[in-house]
């Protein structure tokens, strides 16, 4: 994508000295809006009990994963926590497969076996979808290690939350990545709450980009509500990692509009606080204003686009719902690559 | 007696013990301001204040170890794991520190504390949130492992666990939190290490714990309709196990089925089966059967999840086989 | 064939596989410049260089997870735990990531890697360095658990484990590292999941793994002098378990004793006993007996340590009881 | 001890503006020398196979634990790793009981159940003796939490090695201690090697006193080969913790003369390097020179003292060796405070 931005179109816009083609801007906008509508739909389906278990939406945080996607190569590796719908959609996975996963259908991106928290798409180099807070960080440096080992020029982009960043595994990983100069960008999505715990109640050092200092990992704080800033700063960070200079931390300041999960009323935040972010700093509205200013759209054209996307989402959900549940035989698949005949499945009679 | 939920019973137990003993405090993720991820600690922050009801960062190994140190220093911590799934990160402190400390220190340091939280597979939460850690914890001398199956047991056992001077792993079940039952008011202690006969019967012994007790009782009702009178035993404390109650029952029924939600391989069912083999072999008219969670990671899809869990039908079927009625 | 140590056999297996496949690398504490805390990786840094033989900081959770990610990305890591005792800190990555990844990802990501190191209680190393983690690991679908008892098995099984496309927990025994035995040169693979009859016998089946195989064979010699002809079976791969070989033997001998170094409660002996109960009940002339490590933390004092471990005498005694000769 | 130093004797010495009485200086010297001779004896007994398992000696590091002891109150809590002989002796535990423990005898400080790595003495507020690298750090903040909870004015002094400091549990503990301002001093005994791994091969940030920056834990680096500097700086650090300002890190630069454990030939270090520390910076020789300069002793008087100590150690070992092994019944004690009758011991027939 970096390449793409070089061949700047007649129309487009220049922001902080960086040129964005109309095509790129529309891609960013449309993807953010698609994720927003996708999550709203997921929320509805959860309300209708068609989605079960834990379901964590990313409304408000769309700029982080979309900006990341535009700054990265499709060959780069990406992994995150259980709040993964936006990331896998931004990576370009089939939305129908993602929704089918939420519905627990056979055509789900992981065959209905993972659900909301465990989305994976090996084709898109998206490695989850991890439910244990912090777990993806050691895994992330493993992907980065493989790039170092093979010298394949790939970068790993590993997301963590502001609560997850306190896990010890994160610092074991910072130290190893820094010591061996592994090509990894640690993106801390600082939405300022870990469930009901505001960052100040969980972190002694609340400037999370400084969490690498003790391990010589540089860090920067960016506005996670501005997709162009995310794209620009993530490009710098990814270039740093790709150049062999080692890991870098990007703290993206953002906010989740909804509760932690569908079962969280989020009474621990004031209406005023939510509104300040929601109406004051919304990443989609912001990009729309910038594009309108550059003559790349109008209030009306964006309304029209929104109608299109809502239609597309509605159709997508229908297609996903039309899918059958996984075949019961799937219960016993994907456990071993080399199952041992006669000894597995255990006990033998089943399956 | 009042009719309250399993959740409220746990809350009552903690509140009463914290009123009795100011060495007792509750610490964990979201236990204070959020009133608990599953609302078990509802109102406790307000009642006891921020010094005794404490929210932690998401660092299970760190705050589990903090609890161990605080217990060694003479406090009586109740450390909540939001769910036991996350305790896998804290096992070093639970097993290498808490369980072994008294022995390693030649009896000088004891670790009187409770690790508690929801265990089992809840509903639709997938592979990483459906770990039955009890299968590992019971392996460890120095630990006590308690798993209540109803509101009254939840209260009586948690009060006993908090008063106990050893490290108790207290494993609740998220699916049971909303269950309502008669619970004695005030002082009500169920001694650890005593099994309970949830249903008396003559023909077969069904041993089940935690959520599976409900499944076993449902199966017993169905079996009664089929003319099989099942006795249902809930060990309640898994480690140490009250094997005498089980063996006495098997001596009477001569047949046994063990039910567990967790994985089969080296699960609690294996241990109980082996003990019946060792101590009740001559009483057995048929081999002990195990009904367990399937030997697969937990899937998200509703139908696969249902297939993974033991079912009432599977228990009924197993009993019929053991009773030669299949 | 050459006579080499268990340690050298493991070294040979790793070297040969690293020559065959440049996706294979060895990582762990002190594996490179120090040539391994127990010298298992002697000379490997020199042979393969610092890119493929890598020393880590003391961060088990971190480098275990690194191995999982590297395997997901297509490499074939061999991650050494200086001893398995320390893997308790890494269980989240082994169990929640490695074991469940293929299932959670709908088959998209496999985790072809080996976690290896010394397990068991070594000698005089006390409570925290004597954990038998195999009792927990075998509980987990998605993992394979291998425990070789002699040099030839060590080589053949480790080569198979490295080639395997699943996550294999390979548990060696420090006490065996110096054992010498005949080991086939070059290509020698023992398929995973196959038990081995270490001694044929008619009167009783003794099932033992890892270090306990030596104890079982010693007991068999003593029993032979007493007129009892014992068959000794070494499962070698514990999960999945080759139960058919065990059941076939029990069908012949009608009596069985299971021996393990680890703790008894929900140990491997319980599982084997339960399986014989389920599939071999009618073959049994006596209840299956378990000889296990005592249900206590491991003490340092020489006499207490000796009492904690299973002994040849205890195995002999258990067999005599099972054979009605006590 | 802080109190003791106030009533300065006629004779004594002033160092960096701090007065030390002759009595205090002799106590420090004698204890360091005792530990040195104790460890040498332990090494011999190991050679004679009278001590088994892992045995980690602290020769060269004596000033760290002795300086700590003089800076702390006897009511303060102390815990460390498996390299614990010096610490428990400095705390004032009975040397015969410590040696008996190494020999696995009934009169061992933990009845012969723990051995070299697991020394405990509740009377002396010494909480181990932990064999899992890093494990004592979360336990340490637990003791500090108890002091915060009870407001008992105690400080916890938690030791950790330069290798152990990479464990994730350490950073989870730094964050919690800093967030709640717990009264704890984290002493990093930087002897520059973790077994055969030199610090630069394991730590991205080798200035270990900076390892707290990312968690707002202040730190200082001190000369761990100078018992007076250790005493002085540790007094500052302990005062900081006791005052309620929260945790602090003290990185004590030191060196172990022997291998990692008795089974380590330590070929990864050059003779020259070892000599530089051993003859150039030895903490005992250094204090002797300072005391001689202050007229508090002579070459001869220190030689005499050494002879006395060697005699005392020899007698101590004899007494320890004279003790019986633990009674076999001890196998089943100290597992539960409240064993459950009929259900434990398991299986019932034993014990
Ligand atoms: C090890 C572990 N502990 C606890 C949980 C329960 N849990 C799930 S999400 C969460 C909060 C995480 O917050 P943050 O890291 O800020 O990510 P966000 O939800 O804001 O995206 C917690 C405590 C878990 N899944 N894993
Ligand atoms: C969790 C864990 N991993 C590995 C080991 C093995 N081990 C024992 S000591 C040691 C080195 C520790 O070095 P350092 O922290 O610098 O302390 P020092 O030995 O120098 O006092 C290692 C790797 C262990 N005991 N625990
Ligand atoms: Mg957050
Ligand atoms: Mg060191």
Short mmCIF file of N, CA and C in Angstrom, two decimals, chain A residues 203-310:
data_model
loop_
_atom_site.label_atom_id
_atom_site.label_comp_id
_atom_site.label_asym_id
_atom_site.label_seq_id
_atom_site.Cartn_x
_atom_site.Cartn_y
_atom_site.Cartn_z
N UNK A 203 -2.57 0.84 36.15
CA UNK A 203 -1.21 1.07 35.68
C UNK A 203 -0.51 2.18 36.44
N UNK A 204 0.66 1.86 36.98
CA UNK A 204 1.44 2.88 37.70
C UNK A 204 1.94 3.93 36.70
N UNK A 205 2.34 3.49 35.54
CA UNK A 205 2.76 4.40 34.47
C UNK A 205 1.67 4.37 33.42
N UNK A 206 0.88 5.46 33.35
CA UNK A 206 -0.26 5.46 32.44
C UNK A 206 0.11 5.90 31.02
N UNK A 207 1.30 6.44 30.85
CA UNK A 207 1.76 6.72 29.49
C UNK A 207 2.32 5.42 28.94
N UNK A 208 1.47 4.67 28.30
CA UNK A 208 1.84 3.30 27.98
C UNK A 208 2.95 3.20 26.94
N UNK A 209 3.15 4.25 26.17
CA UNK A 209 4.26 4.18 25.19
C UNK A 209 5.61 4.16 25.92
N UNK A 210 5.60 4.50 27.21
CA UNK A 210 6.84 4.46 28.01
C UNK A 210 7.08 3.09 28.63
N UNK A 211 6.16 2.17 28.42
CA UNK A 211 6.30 0.86 29.06
C UNK A 211 7.46 0.04 28.51
N UNK A 212 8.07 0.53 27.44
CA UNK A 212 9.21 -0.19 26.88
C UNK A 212 10.55 0.36 27.31
N UNK A 213 10.54 1.52 27.97
CA UNK A 213 11.81 2.18 28.32
C UNK A 213 12.74 1.24 29.08
N UNK A 214 12.18 0.50 30.03
CA UNK A 214 13.01 -0.37 30.86
C UNK A 214 13.62 -1.53 30.08
N UNK A 215 13.22 -1.64 28.82
CA UNK A 215 13.73 -2.72 27.96
C UNK A 215 14.31 -2.18 26.66
N UNK A 216 14.54 -0.85 26.67
CA UNK A 216 15.09 -0.19 25.48
C UNK A 216 14.21 -0.37 24.25
N UNK A 217 12.93 -0.40 24.45
CA UNK A 217 12.00 -0.43 23.32
C UNK A 217 11.40 0.98 23.20
N UNK A 218 11.68 1.67 22.06
CA UNK A 218 11.14 3.03 21.90
C UNK A 218 9.62 2.99 21.74
N UNK A 219 9.00 4.12 22.00
CA UNK A 219 7.54 4.16 21.90
C UNK A 219 7.05 5.51 21.44
N UNK A 220 5.88 5.52 20.85
CA UNK A 220 5.23 6.79 20.49
C UNK A 220 3.75 6.71 20.80
N UNK A 221 3.17 7.87 21.15
CA UNK A 221 1.74 7.92 21.40
C UNK A 221 1.09 8.60 20.21
N UNK A 222 -0.01 8.01 19.73
CA UNK A 222 -0.67 8.60 18.57
C UNK A 222 -2.17 8.72 18.82
N UNK A 223 -2.82 9.54 17.98
CA UNK A 223 -4.26 9.71 18.07
C UNK A 223 -4.94 8.56 17.31
N UNK A 224 -5.47 7.65 18.06
CA UNK A 224 -6.10 6.48 17.46
C UNK A 224 -7.47 6.77 16.87
N UNK A 225 -7.91 8.01 16.97
CA UNK A 225 -9.20 8.39 16.40
C UNK A 225 -9.02 9.10 15.06
N UNK A 226 -7.78 9.16 14.60
CA UNK A 226 -7.47 9.82 13.33
C UNK A 226 -6.78 8.81 12.41
N UNK A 227 -7.55 8.27 11.47
CA UNK A 227 -7.02 7.18 10.65
C UNK A 227 -5.79 7.60 9.85
N UNK A 228 -5.73 8.88 9.47
CA UNK A 228 -4.56 9.33 8.70
C UNK A 228 -3.32 9.37 9.58
N UNK A 229 -3.50 9.80 10.84
CA UNK A 229 -2.36 9.79 11.75
C UNK A 229 -1.93 8.36 12.04
N UNK A 230 -2.90 7.49 12.22
CA UNK A 230 -2.56 6.09 12.47
C UNK A 230 -1.77 5.54 11.29
N UNK A 231 -2.27 5.80 10.08
CA UNK A 231 -1.59 5.28 8.89
C UNK A 231 -0.17 5.84 8.80
N UNK A 232 -0.04 7.14 9.08
CA UNK A 232 1.27 7.78 8.95
C UNK A 232 2.25 7.25 10.00
N UNK A 233 1.83 7.27 11.24
CA UNK A 233 2.73 6.86 12.33
C UNK A 233 2.99 5.36 12.30
N UNK A 234 1.99 4.60 11.93
CA UNK A 234 2.20 3.14 11.82
C UNK A 234 3.19 2.85 10.69
N UNK A 235 3.13 3.65 9.63
CA UNK A 235 4.10 3.44 8.55
C UNK A 235 5.52 3.67 9.06
N UNK A 236 5.69 4.72 9.87
CA UNK A 236 7.01 4.97 10.45
C UNK A 236 7.43 3.79 11.34
N UNK A 237 6.51 3.36 12.17
CA UNK A 237 6.83 2.29 13.13
C UNK A 237 7.18 0.99 12.38
N UNK A 238 6.39 0.68 11.37
CA UNK A 238 6.62 -0.54 10.61
C UNK A 238 7.95 -0.45 9.86
N UNK A 239 8.25 0.75 9.34
CA UNK A 239 9.54 0.94 8.65
C UNK A 239 10.69 0.72 9.63
N UNK A 240 10.52 1.23 10.84
CA UNK A 240 11.53 1.04 11.89
C UNK A 240 11.76 -0.45 12.12
N UNK A 241 10.68 -1.18 12.30
CA UNK A 241 10.81 -2.62 12.57
C UNK A 241 11.40 -3.34 11.36
N UNK A 242 10.95 -2.97 10.18
CA UNK A 242 11.42 -3.66 8.98
C UNK A 242 12.90 -3.40 8.71
N UNK A 243 13.36 -2.24 9.16
CA UNK A 243 14.76 -1.86 8.89
C UNK A 243 15.76 -2.66 9.72
N UNK A 244 15.23 -3.43 10.69
CA UNK A 244 16.15 -4.21 11.52
C UNK A 244 16.55 -3.49 12.79
N UNK A 245 15.93 -2.34 13.05
CA UNK A 245 16.26 -1.59 14.28
C UNK A 245 15.62 -2.17 15.52
N UNK A 246 14.74 -3.17 15.32
CA UNK A 246 14.13 -3.81 16.48
C UNK A 246 12.70 -3.35 16.71
N UNK A 247 12.15 -3.75 17.85
CA UNK A 247 10.74 -3.50 18.13
C UNK A 247 10.47 -2.03 18.45
N UNK A 248 9.21 -1.67 18.34
CA UNK A 248 8.77 -0.33 18.71
C UNK A 248 7.33 -0.42 19.21
N UNK A 249 7.00 0.46 20.14
CA UNK A 249 5.66 0.48 20.71
C UNK A 249 4.89 1.67 20.15
N UNK A 250 3.66 1.43 19.74
CA UNK A 250 2.77 2.52 19.33
C UNK A 250 1.56 2.49 20.25
N UNK A 251 1.40 3.56 21.02
CA UNK A 251 0.23 3.66 21.90
C UNK A 251 -0.83 4.47 21.17
N UNK A 252 -1.89 3.82 20.78
CA UNK A 252 -2.97 4.50 20.06
C UNK A 252 -4.07 4.87 21.04
N UNK A 253 -4.26 6.17 21.24
CA UNK A 253 -5.31 6.65 22.15
C UNK A 253 -6.66 6.48 21.46
N UNK A 254 -7.52 5.71 22.07
CA UNK A 254 -8.81 5.46 21.44
C UNK A 254 -9.89 5.24 22.50
N UNK A 255 -11.04 4.80 22.08
CA UNK A 255 -12.17 4.69 23.01
C UNK A 255 -13.17 3.69 22.45
N UNK A 256 -13.69 2.85 23.33
CA UNK A 256 -14.74 1.95 22.84
C UNK A 256 -16.09 2.54 23.23
N UNK A 257 -16.95 2.69 22.23
CA UNK A 257 -18.24 3.33 22.48
C UNK A 257 -19.16 2.42 23.29
N UNK A 258 -19.04 1.12 23.04
CA UNK A 258 -19.94 0.17 23.70
C UNK A 258 -19.33 -0.32 25.01
N UNK A 259 -20.05 -1.18 25.68
CA UNK A 259 -19.51 -1.79 26.90
C UNK A 259 -18.35 -2.71 26.55
N UNK A 260 -17.70 -3.25 27.57
CA UNK A 260 -16.57 -4.16 27.35
C UNK A 260 -16.99 -5.32 26.46
N UNK A 261 -18.08 -5.95 26.84
CA UNK A 261 -18.66 -7.01 26.01
C UNK A 261 -20.16 -6.76 26.00
N UNK A 262 -20.89 -7.58 25.28
CA UNK A 262 -22.32 -7.35 25.17
C UNK A 262 -23.02 -7.42 26.53
N UNK A 263 -22.38 -8.05 27.49
CA UNK A 263 -23.05 -8.19 28.80
C UNK A 263 -22.67 -7.07 29.78
N UNK A 264 -21.94 -6.07 29.30
CA UNK A 264 -21.48 -5.00 30.18
C UNK A 264 -22.24 -3.69 29.93
N UNK A 265 -23.01 -3.23 30.93
CA UNK A 265 -23.77 -1.98 30.79
C UNK A 265 -22.86 -0.75 30.83
N UNK A 266 -21.60 -0.94 31.23
CA UNK A 266 -20.62 0.16 31.23
C UNK A 266 -21.07 1.37 32.03
N UNK A 267 -21.57 1.11 33.20
CA UNK A 267 -22.04 2.21 34.08
C UNK A 267 -20.87 2.93 34.74
N UNK A 268 -19.68 2.44 34.54
CA UNK A 268 -18.50 3.05 35.17
C UNK A 268 -17.99 4.25 34.39
N UNK A 269 -18.66 4.61 33.30
CA UNK A 269 -18.24 5.79 32.53
C UNK A 269 -19.40 6.78 32.48
N UNK A 270 -19.07 8.08 32.52
CA UNK A 270 -20.13 9.09 32.47
C UNK A 270 -20.61 9.26 31.02
N UNK A 271 -21.86 9.61 30.91
CA UNK A 271 -22.42 9.93 29.57
C UNK A 271 -21.54 10.96 28.90
N UNK A 272 -21.19 12.00 29.68
CA UNK A 272 -20.40 13.11 29.13
C UNK A 272 -19.11 12.59 28.51
N UNK A 273 -18.43 11.71 29.24
CA UNK A 273 -17.15 11.19 28.73
C UNK A 273 -17.36 10.47 27.41
N UNK A 274 -18.39 9.60 27.39
CA UNK A 274 -18.65 8.83 26.17
C UNK A 274 -18.97 9.78 25.02
N UNK A 275 -19.83 10.77 25.31
CA UNK A 275 -20.22 11.71 24.25
C UNK A 275 -19.02 12.48 23.72
N UNK A 276 -18.14 12.91 24.63
CA UNK A 276 -16.98 13.69 24.21
C UNK A 276 -16.23 12.96 23.10
N UNK A 277 -16.06 11.65 23.29
CA UNK A 277 -15.33 10.87 22.28
C UNK A 277 -16.22 10.58 21.08
N UNK A 278 -17.45 10.17 21.39
CA UNK A 278 -18.33 9.68 20.34
C UNK A 278 -18.70 10.79 19.35
N UNK A 279 -19.14 11.93 19.88
CA UNK A 279 -19.52 12.99 18.93
C UNK A 279 -18.35 13.90 18.65
N UNK A 280 -17.44 14.02 19.61
CA UNK A 280 -16.33 14.96 19.42
C UNK A 280 -15.18 14.43 18.60
N UNK A 281 -14.92 13.12 18.67
CA UNK A 281 -13.68 12.63 18.06
C UNK A 281 -13.88 11.41 17.16
N UNK A 282 -15.12 11.20 16.73
CA UNK A 282 -15.39 9.99 15.95
C UNK A 282 -14.51 9.92 14.70
N UNK A 283 -13.81 8.81 14.51
CA UNK A 283 -12.85 8.71 13.40
C UNK A 283 -13.52 8.73 12.01
N UNK A 284 -14.75 8.23 11.94
CA UNK A 284 -15.42 8.18 10.64
C UNK A 284 -15.89 9.59 10.24
N UNK A 285 -16.57 10.25 11.17
CA UNK A 285 -17.05 11.62 10.90
C UNK A 285 -15.84 12.52 10.55
N UNK A 286 -14.76 12.31 11.30
CA UNK A 286 -13.57 13.14 11.09
C UNK A 286 -13.02 12.97 9.66
N UNK A 287 -12.89 11.73 9.22
CA UNK A 287 -12.37 11.51 7.87
C UNK A 287 -13.35 12.06 6.83
N UNK A 288 -14.63 11.89 7.11
CA UNK A 288 -15.63 12.43 6.17
C UNK A 288 -15.44 13.93 6.03
N UNK A 289 -15.27 14.64 7.14
CA UNK A 289 -15.07 16.10 7.06
C UNK A 289 -13.82 16.42 6.26
N UNK A 290 -12.76 15.70 6.50
CA UNK A 290 -11.52 15.96 5.77
C UNK A 290 -11.73 15.72 4.27
N UNK A 291 -12.46 14.66 3.95
CA UNK A 291 -12.67 14.33 2.53
C UNK A 291 -13.60 15.34 1.88
N UNK A 292 -14.62 15.77 2.62
CA UNK A 292 -15.52 16.80 2.07
C UNK A 292 -14.72 18.07 1.81
N UNK A 293 -13.86 18.42 2.78
CA UNK A 293 -13.01 19.60 2.61
C UNK A 293 -12.15 19.50 1.36
N UNK A 294 -11.73 18.30 1.04
CA UNK A 294 -10.87 18.10 -0.14
C UNK A 294 -11.69 17.82 -1.39
N UNK A 295 -13.00 17.96 -1.26
CA UNK A 295 -13.86 17.74 -2.42
C UNK A 295 -13.94 16.29 -2.86
N UNK A 296 -13.74 15.41 -1.92
CA UNK A 296 -13.79 13.98 -2.25
C UNK A 296 -15.12 13.36 -1.88
N UNK A 297 -16.06 14.17 -1.46
CA UNK A 297 -17.37 13.65 -1.11
C UNK A 297 -18.24 14.75 -0.55
N UNK A 298 -19.51 14.42 -0.36
CA UNK A 298 -20.46 15.39 0.20
C UNK A 298 -21.22 14.68 1.31
N UNK A 299 -21.85 15.47 2.18
CA UNK A 299 -22.71 14.87 3.21
C UNK A 299 -23.56 13.79 2.56
N UNK A 300 -24.16 14.17 1.42
CA UNK A 300 -25.11 13.28 0.75
C UNK A 300 -24.41 12.01 0.23
N UNK A 301 -23.25 12.21 -0.39
CA UNK A 301 -22.57 11.02 -0.95
C UNK A 301 -22.20 10.05 0.16
N UNK A 302 -21.83 10.59 1.33
CA UNK A 302 -21.48 9.68 2.44
C UNK A 302 -22.73 9.01 3.00
N UNK A 303 -23.86 9.76 3.03
CA UNK A 303 -25.12 9.14 3.46
C UNK A 303 -25.45 8.00 2.53
N UNK A 304 -25.26 8.25 1.25
CA UNK A 304 -25.57 7.23 0.25
C UNK A 304 -24.68 6.00 0.47
N UNK A 305 -23.39 6.28 0.66
CA UNK A 305 -22.44 5.19 0.91
C UNK A 305 -22.88 4.38 2.14
N UNK A 306 -23.34 5.09 3.16
CA UNK A 306 -23.77 4.40 4.39
C UNK A 306 -24.95 3.48 4.07
N UNK A 307 -25.89 3.99 3.27
CA UNK A 307 -27.04 3.15 2.89
C UNK A 307 -26.56 1.90 2.17
N UNK A 308 -25.64 2.08 1.25
CA UNK A 308 -25.08 0.93 0.52
C UNK A 308 -24.49 -0.10 1.49
N UNK A 309 -23.68 0.43 2.39
CA UNK A 309 -22.99 -0.48 3.33
C UNK A 309 -24.00 -1.21 4.20
N UNK A 310 -25.00 -0.47 4.68
CA UNK A 310 -26.01 -1.13 5.51
C UNK A 310 -26.70 -2.24 4.72
#
